[in-house]
Amino acid sequence: MERGTKLDKKRVLIVDDESHIVELVRVCLEDTDYEILEAYDGQEALDKARLEKPDLILLDIMLPKMDGYEVCRNLKTDDSTKTIPVVMLTAKGQEVDKVKGFQSGADSYMTKPFSPLRLLTELEEKLSS
């Protein structure tokens, strides 16, 4: 099969209630071999993760309907999604927020504003492990 076809692309679910952040991450990833999925609230994130089975989830904390901590806990206790790496991507940069993120099951934690290069490095690292 030819490289770059839809079947061999890694799928990344971007979860953020701010469409400009989703678009910014999309632009950072547009020249890569990632297929982008989007969700704009916590419940939609859970539903999409269970239905689409992405290879990685970029998850904001401050979301409508269900915050990112709760989404992450739900993902990590569901047999169908518990192995999907979750990278928290959030403006909440206090140490207490990071600890809470890891306690909820996050595999990594990045704060906004973020470096596009660091984001790509983080995705590659999480998807290759």
mmCIF file with all atom_site columns, C-alpha atoms in Angstrom:
data_model
loop_
_atom_site.group_PDB
_atom_site.id
_atom_site.type_symbol
_atom_site.label_atom_id
_atom_site.label_alt_id
_atom_site.label_comp_id
_atom_site.label_asym_id
_atom_site.label_entity_id
_atom_site.label_seq_id
_atom_site.pdbx_PDB_ins_code
_atom_site.Cartn_x
_atom_site.Cartn_y
_atom_site.Cartn_z
_atom_site.occupancy
_atom_site.B_iso_or_equiv
_atom_site.pdbx_formal_charge
_atom_site.auth_seq_id
_atom_site.auth_comp_id
_atom_site.auth_asym_id
_atom_site.auth_atom_id
_atom_site.pdbx_PDB_model_num
ATOM 1   C CA . MET A 1 1   ? 0.000   0.000  0.000  1.00 0.00 ? 1   MET A CA 1
ATOM 2   C CA . GLU A 1 2   ? 1.261   3.463  -0.862 1.00 0.00 ? 2   GLU A CA 1
ATOM 3   C CA . ARG A 1 3   ? 2.529   5.601  2.050  1.00 0.00 ? 3   ARG A CA 1
ATOM 4   C CA . GLY A 1 4   ? 0.228   8.436  3.039  1.00 0.00 ? 4   GLY A CA 1
ATOM 5   C CA . THR A 1 5   ? -3.028  6.722  2.222  1.00 0.00 ? 5   THR A CA 1
ATOM 6   C CA . LYS A 1 6   ? -5.879  7.076  4.658  1.00 0.00 ? 6   LYS A CA 1
ATOM 7   C CA . LEU A 1 7   ? -5.436  3.530  5.993  1.00 0.00 ? 7   LEU A CA 1
ATOM 8   C CA . ASP A 1 8   ? -1.939  4.086  7.372  1.00 0.00 ? 8   ASP A CA 1
ATOM 9   C CA . LYS A 1 9   ? -2.467  7.580  8.776  1.00 0.00 ? 9   LYS A CA 1
ATOM 10  C CA . LYS A 1 10  ? -2.433  7.956  12.544 1.00 0.00 ? 10  LYS A CA 1
ATOM 11  C CA . ARG A 1 11  ? -5.662  9.508  13.782 1.00 0.00 ? 11  ARG A CA 1
ATOM 12  C CA . VAL A 1 12  ? -5.539  12.383 16.281 1.00 0.00 ? 12  VAL A CA 1
ATOM 13  C CA . LEU A 1 13  ? -8.660  13.620 18.077 1.00 0.00 ? 13  LEU A CA 1
ATOM 14  C CA . ILE A 1 14  ? -8.382  17.307 18.998 1.00 0.00 ? 14  ILE A CA 1
ATOM 15  C CA . VAL A 1 15  ? -10.746 18.267 21.828 1.00 0.00 ? 15  VAL A CA 1
ATOM 16  C CA . ASP A 1 16  ? -11.169 21.970 22.581 1.00 0.00 ? 16  ASP A CA 1
ATOM 17  C CA . ASP A 1 17  ? -14.224 24.207 22.886 1.00 0.00 ? 17  ASP A CA 1
ATOM 18  C CA . GLU A 1 18  ? -12.391 27.051 21.157 1.00 0.00 ? 18  GLU A CA 1
ATOM 19  C CA . SER A 1 19  ? -12.520 26.535 17.397 1.00 0.00 ? 19  SER A CA 1
ATOM 20  C CA . HIS A 1 20  ? -9.456  28.752 16.814 1.00 0.00 ? 20  HIS A CA 1
ATOM 21  C CA . ILE A 1 21  ? -7.359  26.396 18.979 1.00 0.00 ? 21  ILE A CA 1
ATOM 22  C CA . VAL A 1 22  ? -8.621  23.372 17.039 1.00 0.00 ? 22  VAL A CA 1
ATOM 23  C CA . GLU A 1 23  ? -7.737  25.186 13.818 1.00 0.00 ? 23  GLU A CA 1
ATOM 24  C CA . LEU A 1 24  ? -4.281  26.160 15.152 1.00 0.00 ? 24  LEU A CA 1
ATOM 25  C CA . VAL A 1 25  ? -3.497  22.535 16.027 1.00 0.00 ? 25  VAL A CA 1
ATOM 26  C CA . ARG A 1 26  ? -4.885  21.422 12.654 1.00 0.00 ? 26  ARG A CA 1
ATOM 27  C CA . VAL A 1 27  ? -2.536  23.867 10.877 1.00 0.00 ? 27  VAL A CA 1
ATOM 28  C CA . CYS A 1 28  ? 0.416   22.577 12.943 1.00 0.00 ? 28  CYS A CA 1
ATOM 29  C CA . LEU A 1 29  ? -0.389  19.039 11.815 1.00 0.00 ? 29  LEU A CA 1
ATOM 30  C CA . GLU A 1 30  ? -1.510  19.646 8.219  1.00 0.00 ? 30  GLU A CA 1
ATOM 31  C CA . ASP A 1 31  ? 1.794   18.697 6.589  1.00 0.00 ? 31  ASP A CA 1
ATOM 32  C CA . THR A 1 32  ? 2.072   15.484 8.603  1.00 0.00 ? 32  THR A CA 1
ATOM 33  C CA . ASP A 1 33  ? 0.657   12.009 8.132  1.00 0.00 ? 33  ASP A CA 1
ATOM 34  C CA . TYR A 1 34  ? -2.050  12.557 10.768 1.00 0.00 ? 34  TYR A CA 1
ATOM 35  C CA . GLU A 1 35  ? -5.767  12.354 10.110 1.00 0.00 ? 35  GLU A CA 1
ATOM 36  C CA . ILE A 1 36  ? -7.510  14.970 12.264 1.00 0.00 ? 36  ILE A CA 1
ATOM 37  C CA . LEU A 1 37  ? -10.750 14.381 14.147 1.00 0.00 ? 37  LEU A CA 1
ATOM 38  C CA . GLU A 1 38  ? -12.425 17.140 16.191 1.00 0.00 ? 38  GLU A CA 1
ATOM 39  C CA . ALA A 1 39  ? -14.665 17.443 19.251 1.00 0.00 ? 39  ALA A CA 1
ATOM 40  C CA . TYR A 1 40  ? -15.824 20.617 20.974 1.00 0.00 ? 40  TYR A CA 1
ATOM 41  C CA . ASP A 1 41  ? -17.148 19.401 24.352 1.00 0.00 ? 41  ASP A CA 1
ATOM 42  C CA . GLY A 1 42  ? -16.483 16.601 26.805 1.00 0.00 ? 42  GLY A CA 1
ATOM 43  C CA . GLN A 1 43  ? -19.389 14.379 25.843 1.00 0.00 ? 43  GLN A CA 1
ATOM 44  C CA . GLU A 1 44  ? -18.640 14.679 22.125 1.00 0.00 ? 44  GLU A CA 1
ATOM 45  C CA . ALA A 1 45  ? -15.002 13.778 22.902 1.00 0.00 ? 45  ALA A CA 1
ATOM 46  C CA . LEU A 1 46  ? -16.050 10.569 24.678 1.00 0.00 ? 46  LEU A CA 1
ATOM 47  C CA . ASP A 1 47  ? -18.501 9.634  21.934 1.00 0.00 ? 47  ASP A CA 1
ATOM 48  C CA . LYS A 1 48  ? -15.964 10.235 19.146 1.00 0.00 ? 48  LYS A CA 1
ATOM 49  C CA . ALA A 1 49  ? -13.190 8.401  20.996 1.00 0.00 ? 49  ALA A CA 1
ATOM 50  C CA . ARG A 1 50  ? -15.389 5.349  21.465 1.00 0.00 ? 50  ARG A CA 1
ATOM 51  C CA . LEU A 1 51  ? -16.688 5.399  17.891 1.00 0.00 ? 51  LEU A CA 1
ATOM 52  C CA . GLU A 1 52  ? -13.565 6.434  15.961 1.00 0.00 ? 52  GLU A CA 1
ATOM 53  C CA . LYS A 1 53  ? -10.800 4.880  18.132 1.00 0.00 ? 53  LYS A CA 1
ATOM 54  C CA . PRO A 1 54  ? -8.170  7.566  17.439 1.00 0.00 ? 54  PRO A CA 1
ATOM 55  C CA . ASP A 1 55  ? -4.484  6.780  17.935 1.00 0.00 ? 55  ASP A CA 1
ATOM 56  C CA . LEU A 1 56  ? -4.050  9.787  20.252 1.00 0.00 ? 56  LEU A CA 1
ATOM 57  C CA . ILE A 1 57  ? -6.234  12.429 21.929 1.00 0.00 ? 57  ILE A CA 1
ATOM 58  C CA . LEU A 1 58  ? -5.249  16.066 22.526 1.00 0.00 ? 58  LEU A CA 1
ATOM 59  C CA . LEU A 1 59  ? -7.562  17.107 25.364 1.00 0.00 ? 59  LEU A CA 1
ATOM 60  C CA . ASP A 1 60  ? -8.350  20.521 26.822 1.00 0.00 ? 60  ASP A CA 1
ATOM 61  C CA . ILE A 1 61  ? -9.451  20.670 30.470 1.00 0.00 ? 61  ILE A CA 1
ATOM 62  C CA . MET A 1 62  ? -11.977 23.499 30.431 1.00 0.00 ? 62  MET A CA 1
ATOM 63  C CA . LEU A 1 63  ? -14.788 22.050 28.320 1.00 0.00 ? 63  LEU A CA 1
ATOM 64  C CA . PRO A 1 64  ? -18.579 22.311 28.307 1.00 0.00 ? 64  PRO A CA 1
ATOM 65  C CA . LYS A 1 65  ? -20.721 19.339 29.423 1.00 0.00 ? 65  LYS A CA 1
ATOM 66  C CA . MET A 1 66  ? -17.801 17.456 31.027 1.00 0.00 ? 66  MET A CA 1
ATOM 67  C CA . ASP A 1 67  ? -14.326 18.752 31.888 1.00 0.00 ? 67  ASP A CA 1
ATOM 68  C CA . GLY A 1 68  ? -11.155 17.203 30.520 1.00 0.00 ? 68  GLY A CA 1
ATOM 69  C CA . TYR A 1 69  ? -10.289 15.500 33.807 1.00 0.00 ? 69  TYR A CA 1
ATOM 70  C CA . GLU A 1 70  ? -13.599 13.624 33.776 1.00 0.00 ? 70  GLU A CA 1
ATOM 71  C CA . VAL A 1 71  ? -13.257 12.806 30.076 1.00 0.00 ? 71  VAL A CA 1
ATOM 72  C CA . CYS A 1 72  ? -9.783  11.399 30.703 1.00 0.00 ? 72  CYS A CA 1
ATOM 73  C CA . ARG A 1 73  ? -10.946 9.308  33.688 1.00 0.00 ? 73  ARG A CA 1
ATOM 74  C CA . ASN A 1 74  ? -13.792 7.914  31.571 1.00 0.00 ? 74  ASN A CA 1
ATOM 75  C CA . LEU A 1 75  ? -11.449 7.106  28.677 1.00 0.00 ? 75  LEU A CA 1
ATOM 76  C CA . LYS A 1 76  ? -8.926  5.378  30.923 1.00 0.00 ? 76  LYS A CA 1
ATOM 77  C CA . THR A 1 77  ? -11.525 3.191  32.664 1.00 0.00 ? 77  THR A CA 1
ATOM 78  C CA . ASP A 1 78  ? -13.251 2.109  29.433 1.00 0.00 ? 78  ASP A CA 1
ATOM 79  C CA . ASP A 1 79  ? -11.742 -1.082 27.977 1.00 0.00 ? 79  ASP A CA 1
ATOM 80  C CA . SER A 1 80  ? -12.327 0.174  24.425 1.00 0.00 ? 80  SER A CA 1
ATOM 81  C CA . THR A 1 81  ? -10.349 3.428  24.919 1.00 0.00 ? 81  THR A CA 1
ATOM 82  C CA . LYS A 1 82  ? -7.993  2.916  27.873 1.00 0.00 ? 82  LYS A CA 1
ATOM 83  C CA . THR A 1 83  ? -4.891  2.354  25.725 1.00 0.00 ? 83  THR A CA 1
ATOM 84  C CA . ILE A 1 84  ? -5.311  5.560  23.686 1.00 0.00 ? 84  ILE A CA 1
ATOM 85  C CA . PRO A 1 85  ? -2.628  8.068  24.761 1.00 0.00 ? 85  PRO A CA 1
ATOM 86  C CA . VAL A 1 86  ? -4.123  11.297 26.129 1.00 0.00 ? 86  VAL A CA 1
ATOM 87  C CA . VAL A 1 87  ? -2.129  14.522 25.984 1.00 0.00 ? 87  VAL A CA 1
ATOM 88  C CA . MET A 1 88  ? -3.684  17.326 28.015 1.00 0.00 ? 88  MET A CA 1
ATOM 89  C CA . LEU A 1 89  ? -3.316  20.579 26.053 1.00 0.00 ? 89  LEU A CA 1
ATOM 90  C CA . THR A 1 90  ? -4.579  23.363 28.280 1.00 0.00 ? 90  THR A CA 1
ATOM 91  C CA . ALA A 1 91  ? -4.131  26.890 29.574 1.00 0.00 ? 91  ALA A CA 1
ATOM 92  C CA . LYS A 1 92  ? -4.198  25.511 33.137 1.00 0.00 ? 92  LYS A CA 1
ATOM 93  C CA . GLY A 1 93  ? -0.496  25.487 33.930 1.00 0.00 ? 93  GLY A CA 1
ATOM 94  C CA . GLN A 1 94  ? -0.399  25.375 37.732 1.00 0.00 ? 94  GLN A CA 1
ATOM 95  C CA . GLU A 1 95  ? 1.325   22.413 39.358 1.00 0.00 ? 95  GLU A CA 1
ATOM 96  C CA . VAL A 1 96  ? -1.960  21.361 40.998 1.00 0.00 ? 96  VAL A CA 1
ATOM 97  C CA . ASP A 1 97  ? -3.588  21.224 37.538 1.00 0.00 ? 97  ASP A CA 1
ATOM 98  C CA . LYS A 1 98  ? -0.793  19.053 36.162 1.00 0.00 ? 98  LYS A CA 1
ATOM 99  C CA . VAL A 1 99  ? -1.001  16.675 39.120 1.00 0.00 ? 99  VAL A CA 1
ATOM 100 C CA . LYS A 1 100 ? -4.783  16.438 38.696 1.00 0.00 ? 100 LYS A CA 1
ATOM 101 C CA . GLY A 1 101 ? -4.275  15.778 34.966 1.00 0.00 ? 101 GLY A CA 1
ATOM 102 C CA . PHE A 1 102 ? -1.891  12.897 35.586 1.00 0.00 ? 102 PHE A CA 1
ATOM 103 C CA . GLN A 1 103 ? -4.137  11.547 38.357 1.00 0.00 ? 103 GLN A CA 1
ATOM 104 C CA . SER A 1 104 ? -7.025  11.461 35.886 1.00 0.00 ? 104 SER A CA 1
ATOM 105 C CA . GLY A 1 105 ? -4.901  9.271  33.582 1.00 0.00 ? 105 GLY A CA 1
ATOM 106 C CA . ALA A 1 106 ? -3.229  11.713 31.178 1.00 0.00 ? 106 ALA A CA 1
ATOM 107 C CA . ASP A 1 107 ? -0.105  10.383 29.488 1.00 0.00 ? 107 ASP A CA 1
ATOM 108 C CA . SER A 1 108 ? 1.349   13.854 29.003 1.00 0.00 ? 108 SER A CA 1
ATOM 109 C CA . TYR A 1 109 ? 0.579   17.483 29.852 1.00 0.00 ? 109 TYR A CA 1
ATOM 110 C CA . MET A 1 110 ? 1.270   20.553 27.715 1.00 0.00 ? 110 MET A CA 1
ATOM 111 C CA . THR A 1 111 ? 0.277   24.141 28.372 1.00 0.00 ? 111 THR A CA 1
ATOM 112 C CA . LYS A 1 112 ? -1.016  26.794 25.990 1.00 0.00 ? 112 LYS A CA 1
ATOM 113 C CA . PRO A 1 113 ? 0.436   28.696 24.349 1.00 0.00 ? 113 PRO A CA 1
ATOM 114 C CA . PHE A 1 114 ? 2.348   25.763 22.923 1.00 0.00 ? 114 PHE A CA 1
ATOM 115 C CA . SER A 1 115 ? 5.276   25.372 20.578 1.00 0.00 ? 115 SER A CA 1
ATOM 116 C CA . PRO A 1 116 ? 4.221   23.655 17.313 1.00 0.00 ? 116 PRO A CA 1
ATOM 117 C CA . LEU A 1 117 ? 7.572   21.832 17.238 1.00 0.00 ? 117 LEU A CA 1
ATOM 118 C CA . ARG A 1 118 ? 7.118   20.583 20.808 1.00 0.00 ? 118 ARG A CA 1
ATOM 119 C CA . LEU A 1 119 ? 3.563   19.467 19.965 1.00 0.00 ? 119 LEU A CA 1
ATOM 120 C CA . LEU A 1 120 ? 4.794   17.463 16.968 1.00 0.00 ? 120 LEU A CA 1
ATOM 121 C CA . THR A 1 121 ? 7.605   15.947 19.030 1.00 0.00 ? 121 THR A CA 1
ATOM 122 C CA . GLU A 1 122 ? 5.152   14.969 21.773 1.00 0.00 ? 122 GLU A CA 1
ATOM 123 C CA . LEU A 1 123 ? 2.763   13.358 19.284 1.00 0.00 ? 123 LEU A CA 1
ATOM 124 C CA . GLU A 1 124 ? 5.536   11.397 17.583 1.00 0.00 ? 124 GLU A CA 1
ATOM 125 C CA . GLU A 1 125 ? 6.881   10.222 20.937 1.00 0.00 ? 125 GLU A CA 1
ATOM 126 C CA . LYS A 1 126 ? 3.474   9.095  22.240 1.00 0.00 ? 126 LYS A CA 1
ATOM 127 C CA . LEU A 1 127 ? 2.473   7.424  18.967 1.00 0.00 ? 127 LEU A CA 1
ATOM 128 C CA . SER A 1 128 ? 5.712   5.485  18.649 1.00 0.00 ? 128 SER A CA 1
ATOM 129 C CA . SER A 1 129 ? 5.653   4.058  22.172 1.00 0.00 ? 129 SER A CA 1
#
